[in-house]
Amino acid sequence: MSIFPENVSTYGQAIDNLFWLILAFVAFAFFVSLFILIYPLIKYSSKKVNRAEYITGEKKKHFKWITIALVGLLLSDFVILYVEHDTWGEIESVPSKADVRIAIIARQWNWIFVYPGPDGVLGTTDDVTIDEMNSSLHVPINANIVFELRSQDVIHSFFLANTRLKQDALPGRTVIRWFNITKPGKYDISCTQICGILHSKMRNFVLAETPEQYKHFTDSLYNANKPATASN
Amino acid sequence: MENLHHKKSFWSKYIFSTDHKTIGIQYMVMGMFMAGVGGYLAYVFRYNLAFPGKSIPFYGMLGAEQYNAFVTIHGMIMVFWVGMPVLLSAFGNFLIPIMIGTDDMAFPTLNALSVQIFFLSAVILIASFFVPGGAFGGGWTMYPPFSAGGYLNHNPDFFKALFSGTSLLILAVALEFVAMLMGGINFLVTTVNKRAKGMTPWKIPVIIWFLNIGAVIFMFSVGPLVAGAFMLLFDNVLGTGFYDPHRGGDPMLWEHLFWFFGHPEVYVLLLPSLGVLAEIVPVFSRKPLFAYKTIIYLALLSAFLSVLVWAHHQFVAGIDPRMATFFSIGTILISIPFAGIFLSYMATLWGGKITMKVPMLWAIGFIGLFLIGGLTGLFLGSNTFDIYAHDTYFVVAHFHYTLFPDIFFGFFAAFYFWFPKFSGKELNPKLGKWHFWLTFIFFNGLFFLLFFNGLAGQHRRINDYSSFSLISREPYQTFEQIATISAIGLILSQFIFLYNFISTLRSNRKSVKNPWESTTLEWLSDSPPPHGNFNPYPVVYRGAYDYSLPDVPEDFTPQNVPNPNNN
Ligand SMILES: [Cu+2]
C-alpha cells in the first residue's frame, strides 16, 4: 500500500519522487540530531560525571561542527531546490500544446464546468456550462487538459489529489493550469480553501475516459445544448 | 466599607496592580484559561472527526457551521490568546525586570492598561460565539472576500453588521494587538534603560534578548495588518469593497498583508520559548551556554529574514511562479539560524553534568518534538511538493509539531523552572514527571499519524469526509480515532498539572532561594520577590552562564559575583 493516493497524471510521479528525496535528507538529519540530543543525556549524566567541562563555544574550533551541519543543511536544501525546479516549471506553466480547453469555475458550493462547444473555443456562444453538485468533468486520457480557473464569489481551491495538482481559485482572477491523466477512472475533486457551510460538500469528479468515450460524451452534450440562435 | 481604607485591597493588589510580577501572573492565568477554551474546542471538533454524526459528550451535535467556527477560533485562541500572552507577555513581564536587576517595568501604568485591554479582547472574542450567526468560521487566516461581508455574516444594518461574529473577531484581534504593542514598547524601553549597573549587552541573558527581538519583529510586522484589519472591518460594517474584486478590490491584498505579519508571528512565538531553553539547558548541564554570542547574532539574522519569507504560504494562491523561487530560497535561509540555535543548545549538553529534573525534561522534549516539526517544514518549504501538501493534514501535523512544543512545552519548562521563584513553593516533581510523559506520549499519538492522513490527500477544515473516497477508508479513519482519543488523553493529563499547581500553592513546601543553583539575577531576590524585587540592587560583573568555571570550587558563579582577579 502506498502512502499517496494512486498517481494518474504525467507529472505526479515527479512530485512523489521529490517527497522520497526530501525524506531521505530529513530522515538522515533526524537520526543524527536525535543522537546528538539523547546520547549526552546518558553519557554525561550527573551520576557518571564529577564536574562539567568549561566550554563556551565561542572558539571557532568548537563551533566548527555546527558550521558543518548548517552547511550540510543548506546544501541539501539547494539540492532539493535544484531537483524540483523543472517540475515546478512544468506544472505551473501552460503547455504549448493544449488538446482540450475548458473552464472550471468555483462557487459556493460547487465546481462549475464549462466545455468549449463544437468550435473548441471558450467564451463563444456554443459553450456548454454544467453546474450540478456531484457532477463529473469528462476529459480524455493522455491529453493535455488546459483549464481556466476562476471563482464567482470567495476563494476556493481546486484539488485533484490523484494528479497532485492544487490551485487556488480567486475571484477577479483567471489562473491557467493543466493536467494530463494517463489512466481512465473517476477521481475526486475537492475544495481545500474553507469557503462556508457546505465546504465539506464541495466535491465533484474528473471522469477520465478513452478518446472515443469522450467524443461520444461531447457529441451528445453539444447536440442536447445547441444554442437557440445557431440555425446552420 | 472598611476595605476601602486598607492600603492594599484585594482589587488593587491582584486586579488593578501595576506590579510587573502580578501583571505577568495575570497574563499567565488568562492564557491558561484561554488554553482551556481552545482545548475544549479542539476536543469537540476532533470528536466529530473521529465519530462523525455522533452526539459529542459535553457538547451535543456539531453542525458544519459550528465546526468551521470551532476550528477557526481554536487557531485564533491558541496563537493570539495563549501563545502571545503566555510566552511574550507573561514571561516578558515577569522575567525582564527581575532578570535585568531592576524594580519594575519602565511604564507600569501602561503595562496595567495592556493587561486590561487584553482581558477586554478575550471577552469580545468569547462573546462572538453568542451573537446571531455565531462566531466567525472562515479559518484563522480570515481570507476575504469570505470574511469581508456579503457572503457569510454581512448585514446591511450597521449595528447588526458590527455585532456579527466576523466584526467582533476583527475587533478582538485588533485590541489584542494593541495590548501586545503596549507590552512590546515596555519590554524595549525597560531593557534599554533599566538594566542593573554593569549589565552590558553581552551580559544580558538570552531570554531577555529573545523577548526583545520578538517584540521588535511583532511591532515591525503588525502595522500593515492593523491597516488591513480596518479595511476588512469597513468592508463588513460600512460596505466598502477593499477586498471585493467586483468593486475594484483585491482579495490577494489581504493574503499579502496577513502573511507579512503571519509568518514573522511564528518567530515572535518561537523566540521566547527558545529563550527559556537557553536558560534551562545550561543550568541542568552545569555548563555555559554554547556559543552565546553567536546565538544572539543568529536570532538577529532570523529577525531580518523573517519579514522576507511570507509568500511561501501562497505558493498555490496564483502568485507569479518566478516569485515562488525567491520565497523558497528565503524559507531555506531562515531555517539556518534556527537550526544553528537548536544545535548550540544540543552542543551545550556535551561535556556537561546533566540532571533530568522536571524543567529539563520539558526542555529536552521540546527540542525532540521541534526536530520533527522543523524537519517536516522542509517538505513544505519546497514549493513544488507544497502544490500537493498545501492545506492538507500534513501541514496541520507539521505546524502542531512546531507550535505545540513551542507554546506548551516552552511554557511548562518555564513554569516548572520559575514556579519556586514566583510562589516561594516547591512543586511535586513526581507529578511533574507524570505530567510530562503523558503529555509527550499523547501529543505524538495525536499528531504523528496525521502526517499520513495528509499524504493520503486529506484536506483541512472538513467536518465530514464521507463524500471523499480517498479519506473515508482504512486505515485513515482509525488514525482519526487514535488522534482523537490521544487528544482526550492530552487534555486529561493537564489536570495532573492543575492539581500539582493548586495543591502546591496551598501547601507549606517552602522552596529555597535558588533551588536550581542558577547564575542569573532573579534568583538573588526573595521567593516570591517583594515589591521592588531587590534590596540592595545587584551589580553585574559577569555573563549569565558562568557554570563550572575553572579554579572556582562551586560549579556556578552568579552574575553579581566580582571577578576574583579584580579583588
Ligand atoms: Cu470552496
GROMACS .gro file of C-alpha atoms and ligand atoms in nm, chain A residues 107 109 111 155-157 191 193-195 199 202, ligand 1:
model
   13
  107ARG     CA    1  -1.884   2.892  -0.646
  109TRP     CA    2  -2.066   2.535  -0.320
  111TRP     CA    3  -1.743   2.324  -0.921
  155ILE     CA    4  -1.158   3.198  -0.253
  156HIS     CA    5  -1.176   2.826  -0.323
  157SER     CA    6  -0.901   2.582  -0.406
  191CYS     CA    7  -1.206   2.230  -0.234
  193GLN     CA    8  -0.987   2.652   0.098
  194ILE     CA    9  -1.251   2.699   0.365
  195CYS     CA   10  -1.543   2.864   0.190
  199HIS     CA   11  -1.724   2.350   0.207
  202MET     CA   12  -1.781   2.079  -0.248
  800CU      CU   13  -1.476   2.601  -0.181
   0.00000   0.00000   0.00000
